[in-house]
Coordinates of C-alpha atoms in Angstrom, one line a residue:
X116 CA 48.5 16.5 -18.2
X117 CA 52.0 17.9 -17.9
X118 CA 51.0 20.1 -14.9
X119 CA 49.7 16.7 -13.1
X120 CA 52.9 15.0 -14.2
X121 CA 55.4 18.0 -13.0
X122 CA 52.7 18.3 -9.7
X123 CA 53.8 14.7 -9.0
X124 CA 57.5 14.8 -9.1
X125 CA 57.9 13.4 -12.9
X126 CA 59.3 16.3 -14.9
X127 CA 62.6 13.8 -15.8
X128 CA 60.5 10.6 -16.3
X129 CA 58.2 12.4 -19.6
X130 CA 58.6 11.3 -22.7
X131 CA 57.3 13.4 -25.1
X132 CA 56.4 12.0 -28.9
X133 CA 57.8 14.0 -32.2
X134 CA 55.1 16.1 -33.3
X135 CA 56.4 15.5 -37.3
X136 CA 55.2 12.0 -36.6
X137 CA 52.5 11.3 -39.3
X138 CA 49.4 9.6 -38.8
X139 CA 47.9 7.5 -41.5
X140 CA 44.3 6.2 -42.2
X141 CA 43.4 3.1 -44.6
X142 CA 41.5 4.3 -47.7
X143 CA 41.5 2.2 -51.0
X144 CA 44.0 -0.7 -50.3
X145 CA 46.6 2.0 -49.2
X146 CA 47.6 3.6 -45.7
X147 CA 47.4 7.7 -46.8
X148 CA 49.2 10.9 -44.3
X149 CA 46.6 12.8 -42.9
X150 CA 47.5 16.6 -43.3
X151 CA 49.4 17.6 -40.7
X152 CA 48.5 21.4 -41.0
X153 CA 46.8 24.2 -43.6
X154 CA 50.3 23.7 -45.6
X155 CA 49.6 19.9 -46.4
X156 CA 46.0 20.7 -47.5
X157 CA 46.7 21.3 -51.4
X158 CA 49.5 18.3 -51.6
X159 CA 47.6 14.8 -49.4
X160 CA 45.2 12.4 -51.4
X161 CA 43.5 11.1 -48.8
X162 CA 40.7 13.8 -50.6
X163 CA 40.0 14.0 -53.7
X164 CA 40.0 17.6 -55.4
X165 CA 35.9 17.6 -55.1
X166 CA 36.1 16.3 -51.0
X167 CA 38.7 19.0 -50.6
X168 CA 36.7 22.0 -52.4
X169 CA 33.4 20.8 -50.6
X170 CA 35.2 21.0 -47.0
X171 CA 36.8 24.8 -47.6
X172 CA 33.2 26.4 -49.1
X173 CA 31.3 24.4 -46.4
X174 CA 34.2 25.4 -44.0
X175 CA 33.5 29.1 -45.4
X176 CA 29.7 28.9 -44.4
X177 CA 28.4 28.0 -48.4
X178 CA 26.8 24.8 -46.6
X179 CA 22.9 24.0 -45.6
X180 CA 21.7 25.5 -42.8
X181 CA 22.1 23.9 -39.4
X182 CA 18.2 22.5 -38.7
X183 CA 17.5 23.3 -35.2
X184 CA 18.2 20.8 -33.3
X185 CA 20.7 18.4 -31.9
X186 CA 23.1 17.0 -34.7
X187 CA 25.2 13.6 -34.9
X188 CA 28.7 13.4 -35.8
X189 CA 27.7 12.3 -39.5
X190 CA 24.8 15.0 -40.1
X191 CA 27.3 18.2 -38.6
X192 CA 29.9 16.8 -40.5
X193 CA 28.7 16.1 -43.7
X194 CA 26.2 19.1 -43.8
X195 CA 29.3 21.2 -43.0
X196 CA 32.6 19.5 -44.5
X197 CA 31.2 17.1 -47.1
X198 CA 30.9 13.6 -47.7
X199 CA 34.6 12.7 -48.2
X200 CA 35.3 14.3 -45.1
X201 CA 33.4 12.4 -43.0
X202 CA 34.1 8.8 -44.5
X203 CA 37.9 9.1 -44.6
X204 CA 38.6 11.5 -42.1
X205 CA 36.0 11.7 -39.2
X206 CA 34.0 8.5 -39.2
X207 CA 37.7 6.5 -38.6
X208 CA 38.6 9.1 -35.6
X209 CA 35.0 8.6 -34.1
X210 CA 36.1 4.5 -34.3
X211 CA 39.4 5.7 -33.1
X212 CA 39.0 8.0 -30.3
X213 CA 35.3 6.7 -28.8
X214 CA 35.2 3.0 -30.7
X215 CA 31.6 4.7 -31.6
X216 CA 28.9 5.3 -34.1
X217 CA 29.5 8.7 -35.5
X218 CA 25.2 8.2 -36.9
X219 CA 24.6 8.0 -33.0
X220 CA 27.4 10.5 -31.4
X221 CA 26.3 13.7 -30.3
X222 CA 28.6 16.6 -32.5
X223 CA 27.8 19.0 -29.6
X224 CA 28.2 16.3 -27.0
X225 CA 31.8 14.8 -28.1
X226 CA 33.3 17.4 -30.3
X227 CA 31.9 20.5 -28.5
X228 CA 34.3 22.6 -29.3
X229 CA 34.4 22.1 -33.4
X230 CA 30.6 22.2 -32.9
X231 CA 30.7 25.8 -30.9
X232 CA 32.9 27.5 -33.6
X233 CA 29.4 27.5 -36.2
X234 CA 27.4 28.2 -32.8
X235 CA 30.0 31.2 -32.7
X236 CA 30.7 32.4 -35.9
X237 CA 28.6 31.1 -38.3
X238 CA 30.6 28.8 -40.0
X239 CA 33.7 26.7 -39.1
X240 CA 35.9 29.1 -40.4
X241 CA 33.8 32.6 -38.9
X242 CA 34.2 30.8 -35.1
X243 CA 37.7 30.1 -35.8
X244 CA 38.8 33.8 -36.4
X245 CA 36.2 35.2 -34.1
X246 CA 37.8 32.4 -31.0
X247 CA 40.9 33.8 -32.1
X248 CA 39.8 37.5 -31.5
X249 CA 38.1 36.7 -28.3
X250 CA 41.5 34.9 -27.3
X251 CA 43.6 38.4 -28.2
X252 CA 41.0 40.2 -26.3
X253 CA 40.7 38.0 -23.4
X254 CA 44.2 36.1 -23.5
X255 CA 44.4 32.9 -20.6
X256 CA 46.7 33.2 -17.6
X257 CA 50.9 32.8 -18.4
X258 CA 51.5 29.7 -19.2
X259 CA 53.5 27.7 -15.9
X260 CA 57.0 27.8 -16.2
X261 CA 57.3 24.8 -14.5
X262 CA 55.8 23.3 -17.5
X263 CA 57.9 21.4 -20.7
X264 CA 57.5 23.1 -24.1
X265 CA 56.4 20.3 -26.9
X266 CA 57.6 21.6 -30.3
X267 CA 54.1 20.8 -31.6
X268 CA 51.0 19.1 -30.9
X269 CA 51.7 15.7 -30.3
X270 CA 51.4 13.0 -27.3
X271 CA 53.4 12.3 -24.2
X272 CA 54.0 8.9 -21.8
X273 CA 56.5 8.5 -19.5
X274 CA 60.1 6.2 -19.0
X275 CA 58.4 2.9 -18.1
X276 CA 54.8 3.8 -19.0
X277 CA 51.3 5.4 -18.0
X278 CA 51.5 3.4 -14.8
X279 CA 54.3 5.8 -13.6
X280 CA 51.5 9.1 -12.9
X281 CA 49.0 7.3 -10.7
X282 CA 52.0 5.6 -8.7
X283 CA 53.6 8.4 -8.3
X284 CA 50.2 10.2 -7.2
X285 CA 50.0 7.3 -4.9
X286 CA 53.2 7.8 -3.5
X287 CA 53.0 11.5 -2.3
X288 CA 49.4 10.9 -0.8
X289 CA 50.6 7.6 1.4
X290 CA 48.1 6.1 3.5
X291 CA 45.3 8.5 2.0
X292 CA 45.0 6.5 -0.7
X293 CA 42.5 3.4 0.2
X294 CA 42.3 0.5 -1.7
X295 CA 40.2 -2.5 -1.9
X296 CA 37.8 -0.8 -0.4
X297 CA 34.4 -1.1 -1.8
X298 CA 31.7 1.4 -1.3
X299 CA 28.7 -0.1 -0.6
X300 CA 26.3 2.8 0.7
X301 CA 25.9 6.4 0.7
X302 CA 23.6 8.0 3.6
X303 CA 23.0 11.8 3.6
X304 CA 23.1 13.4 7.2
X305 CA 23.2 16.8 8.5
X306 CA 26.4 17.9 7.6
X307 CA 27.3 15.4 4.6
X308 CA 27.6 12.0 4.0
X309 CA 28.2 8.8 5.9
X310 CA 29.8 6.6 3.0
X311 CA 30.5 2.6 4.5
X312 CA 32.4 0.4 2.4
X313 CA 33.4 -3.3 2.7
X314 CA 37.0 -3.7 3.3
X315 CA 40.0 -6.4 3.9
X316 CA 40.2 -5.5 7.5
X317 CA 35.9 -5.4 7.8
X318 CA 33.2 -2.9 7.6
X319 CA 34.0 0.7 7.1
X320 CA 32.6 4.1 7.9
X321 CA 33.7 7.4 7.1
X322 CA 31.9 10.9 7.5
X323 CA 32.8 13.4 4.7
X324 CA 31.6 17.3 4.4
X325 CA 31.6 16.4 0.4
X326 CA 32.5 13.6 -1.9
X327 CA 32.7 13.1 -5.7
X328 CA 32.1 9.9 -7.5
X329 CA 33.7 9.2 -10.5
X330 CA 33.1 5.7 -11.1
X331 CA 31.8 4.8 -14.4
X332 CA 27.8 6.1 -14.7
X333 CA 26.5 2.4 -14.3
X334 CA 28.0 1.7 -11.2
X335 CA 27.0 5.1 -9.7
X336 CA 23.8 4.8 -10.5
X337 CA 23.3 1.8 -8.6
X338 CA 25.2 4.2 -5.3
X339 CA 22.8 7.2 -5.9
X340 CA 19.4 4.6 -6.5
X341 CA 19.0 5.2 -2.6
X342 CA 19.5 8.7 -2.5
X343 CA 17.7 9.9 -6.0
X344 CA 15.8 7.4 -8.5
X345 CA 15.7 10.3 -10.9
X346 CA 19.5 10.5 -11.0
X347 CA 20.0 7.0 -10.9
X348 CA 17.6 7.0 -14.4
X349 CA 19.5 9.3 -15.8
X350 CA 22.8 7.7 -15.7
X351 CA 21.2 4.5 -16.9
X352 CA 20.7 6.3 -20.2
X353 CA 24.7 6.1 -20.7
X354 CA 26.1 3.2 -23.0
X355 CA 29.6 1.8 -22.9
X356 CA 30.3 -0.6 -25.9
X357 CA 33.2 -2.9 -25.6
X358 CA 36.8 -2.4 -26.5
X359 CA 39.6 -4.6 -26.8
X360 CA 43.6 -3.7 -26.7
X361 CA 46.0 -6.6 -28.5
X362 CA 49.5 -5.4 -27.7
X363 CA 51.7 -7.4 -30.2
X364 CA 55.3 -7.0 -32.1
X365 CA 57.1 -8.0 -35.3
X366 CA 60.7 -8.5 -36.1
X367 CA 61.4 -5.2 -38.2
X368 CA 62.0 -6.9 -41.2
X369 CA 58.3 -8.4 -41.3
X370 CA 57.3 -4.7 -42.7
X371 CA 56.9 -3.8 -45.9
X372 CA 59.5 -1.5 -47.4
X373 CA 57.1 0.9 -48.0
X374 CA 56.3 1.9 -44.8
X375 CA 59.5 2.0 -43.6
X376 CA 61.8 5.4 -43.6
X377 CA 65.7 5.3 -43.6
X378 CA 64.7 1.7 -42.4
X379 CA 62.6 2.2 -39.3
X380 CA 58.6 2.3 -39.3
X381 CA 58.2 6.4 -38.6
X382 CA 54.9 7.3 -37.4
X383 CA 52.2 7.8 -34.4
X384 CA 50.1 5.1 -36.3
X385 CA 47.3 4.5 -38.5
X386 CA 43.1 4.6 -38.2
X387 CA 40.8 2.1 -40.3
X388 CA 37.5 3.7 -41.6
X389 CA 34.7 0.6 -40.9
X390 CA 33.9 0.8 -44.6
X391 CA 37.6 -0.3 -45.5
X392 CA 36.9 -3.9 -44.6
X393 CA 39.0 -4.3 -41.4
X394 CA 37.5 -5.1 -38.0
X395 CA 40.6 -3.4 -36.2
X396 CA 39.8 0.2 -35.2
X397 CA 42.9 1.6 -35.2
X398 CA 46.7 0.9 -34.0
X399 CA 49.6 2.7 -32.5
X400 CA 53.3 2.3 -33.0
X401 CA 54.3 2.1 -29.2
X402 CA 57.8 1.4 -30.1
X403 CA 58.1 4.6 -33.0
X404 CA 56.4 7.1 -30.5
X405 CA 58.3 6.4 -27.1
X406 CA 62.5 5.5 -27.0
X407 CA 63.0 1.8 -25.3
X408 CA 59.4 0.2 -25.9
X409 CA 61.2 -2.6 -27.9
X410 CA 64.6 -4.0 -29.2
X411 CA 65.7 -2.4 -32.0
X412 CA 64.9 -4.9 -34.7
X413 CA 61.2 -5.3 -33.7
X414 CA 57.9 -3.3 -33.8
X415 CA 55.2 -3.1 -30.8
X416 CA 52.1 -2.1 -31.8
X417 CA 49.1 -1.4 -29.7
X418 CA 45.6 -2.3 -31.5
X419 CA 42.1 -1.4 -30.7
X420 CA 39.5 -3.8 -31.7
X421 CA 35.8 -4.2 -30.9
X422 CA 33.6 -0.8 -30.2
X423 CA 29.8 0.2 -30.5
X424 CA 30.3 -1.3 -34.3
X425 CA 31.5 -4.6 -33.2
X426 CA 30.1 -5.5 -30.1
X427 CA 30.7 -9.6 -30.7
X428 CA 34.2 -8.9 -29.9
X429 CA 33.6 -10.2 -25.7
X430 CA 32.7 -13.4 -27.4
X431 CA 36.3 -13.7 -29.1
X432 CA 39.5 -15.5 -27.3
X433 CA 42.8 -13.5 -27.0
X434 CA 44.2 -16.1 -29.9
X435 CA 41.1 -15.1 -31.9
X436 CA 41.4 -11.5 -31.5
X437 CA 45.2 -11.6 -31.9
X438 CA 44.8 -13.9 -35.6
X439 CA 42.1 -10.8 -36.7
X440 CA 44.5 -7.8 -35.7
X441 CA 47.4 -10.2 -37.6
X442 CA 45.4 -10.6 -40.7
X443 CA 44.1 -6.9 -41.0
X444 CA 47.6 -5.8 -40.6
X445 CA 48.9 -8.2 -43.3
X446 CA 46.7 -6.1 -45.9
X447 CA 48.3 -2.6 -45.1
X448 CA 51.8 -3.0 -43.2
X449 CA 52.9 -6.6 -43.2
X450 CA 54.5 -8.5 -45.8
X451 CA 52.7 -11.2 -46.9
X452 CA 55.4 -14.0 -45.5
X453 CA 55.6 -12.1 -42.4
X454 CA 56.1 -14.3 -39.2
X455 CA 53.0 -14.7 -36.9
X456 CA 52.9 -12.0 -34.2
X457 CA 54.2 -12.4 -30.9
X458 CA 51.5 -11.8 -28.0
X459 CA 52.6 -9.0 -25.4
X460 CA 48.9 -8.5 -24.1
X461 CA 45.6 -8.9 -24.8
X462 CA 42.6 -6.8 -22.7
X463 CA 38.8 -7.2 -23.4
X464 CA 36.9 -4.2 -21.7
X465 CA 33.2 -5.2 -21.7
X466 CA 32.3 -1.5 -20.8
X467 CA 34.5 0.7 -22.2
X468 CA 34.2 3.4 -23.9
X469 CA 31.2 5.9 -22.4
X470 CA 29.7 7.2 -25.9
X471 CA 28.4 11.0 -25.7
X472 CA 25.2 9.8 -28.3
X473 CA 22.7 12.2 -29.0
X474 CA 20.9 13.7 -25.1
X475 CA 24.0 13.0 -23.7
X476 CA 24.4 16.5 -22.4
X477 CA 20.4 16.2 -21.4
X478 CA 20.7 13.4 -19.1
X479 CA 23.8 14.7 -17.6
X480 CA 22.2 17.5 -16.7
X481 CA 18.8 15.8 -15.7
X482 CA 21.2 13.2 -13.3
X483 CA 22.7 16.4 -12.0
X484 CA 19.0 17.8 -11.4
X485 CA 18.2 15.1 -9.3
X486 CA 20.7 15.1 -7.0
X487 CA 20.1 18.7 -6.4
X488 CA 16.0 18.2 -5.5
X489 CA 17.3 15.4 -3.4
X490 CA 19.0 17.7 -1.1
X491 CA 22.3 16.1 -2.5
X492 CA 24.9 19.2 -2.2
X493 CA 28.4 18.9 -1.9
X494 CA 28.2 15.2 -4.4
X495 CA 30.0 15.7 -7.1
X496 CA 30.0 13.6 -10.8
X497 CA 32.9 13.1 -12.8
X498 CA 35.1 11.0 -14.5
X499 CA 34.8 10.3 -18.2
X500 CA 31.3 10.4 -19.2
X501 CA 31.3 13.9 -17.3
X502 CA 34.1 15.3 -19.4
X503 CA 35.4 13.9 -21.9
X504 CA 37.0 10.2 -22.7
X505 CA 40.4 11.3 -23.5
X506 CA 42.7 11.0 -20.5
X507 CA 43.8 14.6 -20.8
X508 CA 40.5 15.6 -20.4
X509 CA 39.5 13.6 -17.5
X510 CA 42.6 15.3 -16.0
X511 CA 41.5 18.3 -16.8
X512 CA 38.1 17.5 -15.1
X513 CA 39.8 16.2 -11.7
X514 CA 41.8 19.4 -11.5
X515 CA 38.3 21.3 -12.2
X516 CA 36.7 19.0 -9.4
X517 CA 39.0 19.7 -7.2
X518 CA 38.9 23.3 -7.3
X519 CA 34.4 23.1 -7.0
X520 CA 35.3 21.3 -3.8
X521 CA 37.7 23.3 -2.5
X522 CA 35.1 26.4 -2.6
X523 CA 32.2 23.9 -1.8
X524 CA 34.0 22.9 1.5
X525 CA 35.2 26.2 2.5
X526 CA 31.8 27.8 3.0
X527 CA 30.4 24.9 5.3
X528 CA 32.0 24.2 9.0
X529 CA 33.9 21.0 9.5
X530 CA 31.9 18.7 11.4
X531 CA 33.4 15.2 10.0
X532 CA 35.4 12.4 11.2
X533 CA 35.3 8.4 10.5
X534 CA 35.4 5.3 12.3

């Protein structure tokens, strides 16, 4: 992320948040810290003394065996870390990060590389110092000068928003960048592709030596039906749930005093475990993570609302969803005679969230198998459900695209032009 941001001109525009910032999650009427690091282990009650022995001797290896095959996010982490850990820790980041079902996620699929440290070492603990060998043994390339140095793991935006990157990527590429164009048809000829879309000036045609698709899987799968009806199967296998995002604020004095420090709401913001009785997933505290999101006597908060686990959500109105993110947050931040929220922005996804269930890896692989018996070289996959969800990730993927290309490319002759 910050070489994409740096690569497009945006160094001075990146807001970086403070890594110190806690993050909370609702368990038993009461918003607890979640350790920040090994020093905050013995001190948080998020755990109970039990939860917290069960994690370190599982984390150790003193844990049932893995059993052979592909494990959820529940069965890995409770075979592994324990009960407690699962319920108040993972199961609320699972609703957090993919809006999904950890009893359906694939451990190996969305947290690969928590899942590869027993593959590795056998236990969480043996992969961790035996990663950390490999890494002294085999240390990555200098890091880019060019790049910012965050004091700590933490989360970054920019002046006037997220907007800012793909503008600014739009900017340097001019009149590369197409839009409003619809791609309607894929044709595979001798030297590539003949892609025609449907345009504001008319129909389209251009010739490419290679291409990469990284529309969501069910809209490629419709593209590639023509070309492969294996891969088009495959990426029908993929499931996005919906999500909502309720962007809404509070004078500063609607908080409760208790959540307030030296008399500002300090904090990256807070996840809901679904067995805490709260249909919001999760919310942010836009204005405590980046300077001039709000005046200084309100709050904006960003909530997430809806996922594999609440699915009825599309039916809702914005007033509907905005009263149920209002009255969950009246139980754990609000006081009680808080005023009623003012509305910023509401945003219903009906297809979300691409969840890496159990064969999520398989079918990737199987849609990627098809295109290569159909002749289909030089047509890439990728966005989200081919990496990762989280938009570092995907930007790590493009990057990684990119470079496949590049090679792919280089070893064929340019025969390509458009009309």
């Amino acid at each position: 992320m910050l070489a994409a941001a740096i690569d497009s001109g945006l160094k001075d525009e990146l807001v970086l948040g403070d890594p110190q910032s806690p993050r909370y999650v609702l368990w038993g009427g009461r918003l607890r810290p979640v350790p920040a690091g090994p020093a905050d282990l013995p001190f948080f009650d998020l755990l109970s003394i039990f939860g917290k022995l069960r994690a370190g001797f599982g984390a150790m290896g003193l844990r049932p065996a893995a059993p052979g095959r592909e494990e959820s996010v529940k069965e890995f982490v409770t075979r592994n870390l324990g009960q407690e850990v699962f319920e108040r820790l993972i199961e609320p980041f699972c609703s957090g990060v993919y809006a999904g079902d950890p009893s359906k996620l694939s451990m190996k699929a969305a947290f690969g590389k928590v899942w590869k440290l027993e593959e590795i070492g056998g236990s969480i603990i043996g992969g961790t110092f035996k990663m950390i060998q490999d890494k002294k043994n085999n240390p990555p390339p200098p890091r880019d000068e060019r790049l910012p140095k965050p004091k700590g793991q933490t989360v970054g935006s920019f002046k006037k928003g997220l907007i800012t990157l793909p503008n600014a990527i739009a900017a340097q590429l001019g009149d590369k960048v197409k839009v409003n164009w619809k791609l309607t048809t894929i044709k595979k000829t001798d030297v590539g592709y003949t892609l025609t879309y449907e345009t504001p000036e008319g129909t389209k045609t251009v010739n490419a030596r290679s291409l990469v698709l990284t529309v969501p899987a069910y809209v490629a799968k419709e593209i590639l039906r023509p070309l492969s009806e294996g891969a088009a199967e495959a990426l029908s296998q993929f499931y996005y749930p919906p999500v909502c995002a309720a962007t809404i604020s509070y004078p500063l004095s609607a908080l409760r005093e208790d959540r307030l420090t030296d008399g500002k709401l300090f904090g990256f913001g807070q996840l809901h475990p679904r067995t805490q009785g709260v249909q919001t997933l999760g919310t942010i505290y836009s204005s405590s993570l980046f300077p001039n999101r709000a005046p200084e006597d309100r709050v904006l908060l960003l909530n997430y609302i809806g996922g594999a686990q609440f699915t009825q959500i599309t039916e809702k109105s914005d007033e509907e969803i905005v009263k149920t993110v209002d009255k969950d947050l009246r139980t754990m931040l609000l006081k009680p005679d808080a005023p009623a929220p003012q509305m910023h922005g509401v945003r219903t996804w009906p297809t979300a969230i691409p969840q890496f269930t159990i064969g999520h890896l398989d079918h990737l692989e199987s849609a990627k198998g098809a295109l290569k018996n159909a002749n289909c070289e030089g047509l890439f996959l990728g966005g989200n459900y081919v990496v990762g969800v989280a938009l570092g990730r995907c930007v790590e993927g493009a990057y990684e695209s990119a470079q496949a290309i590049a090679q792919y490319v280089s070893q064929i002759p340019a025969k390509t032009g458009s009309s």
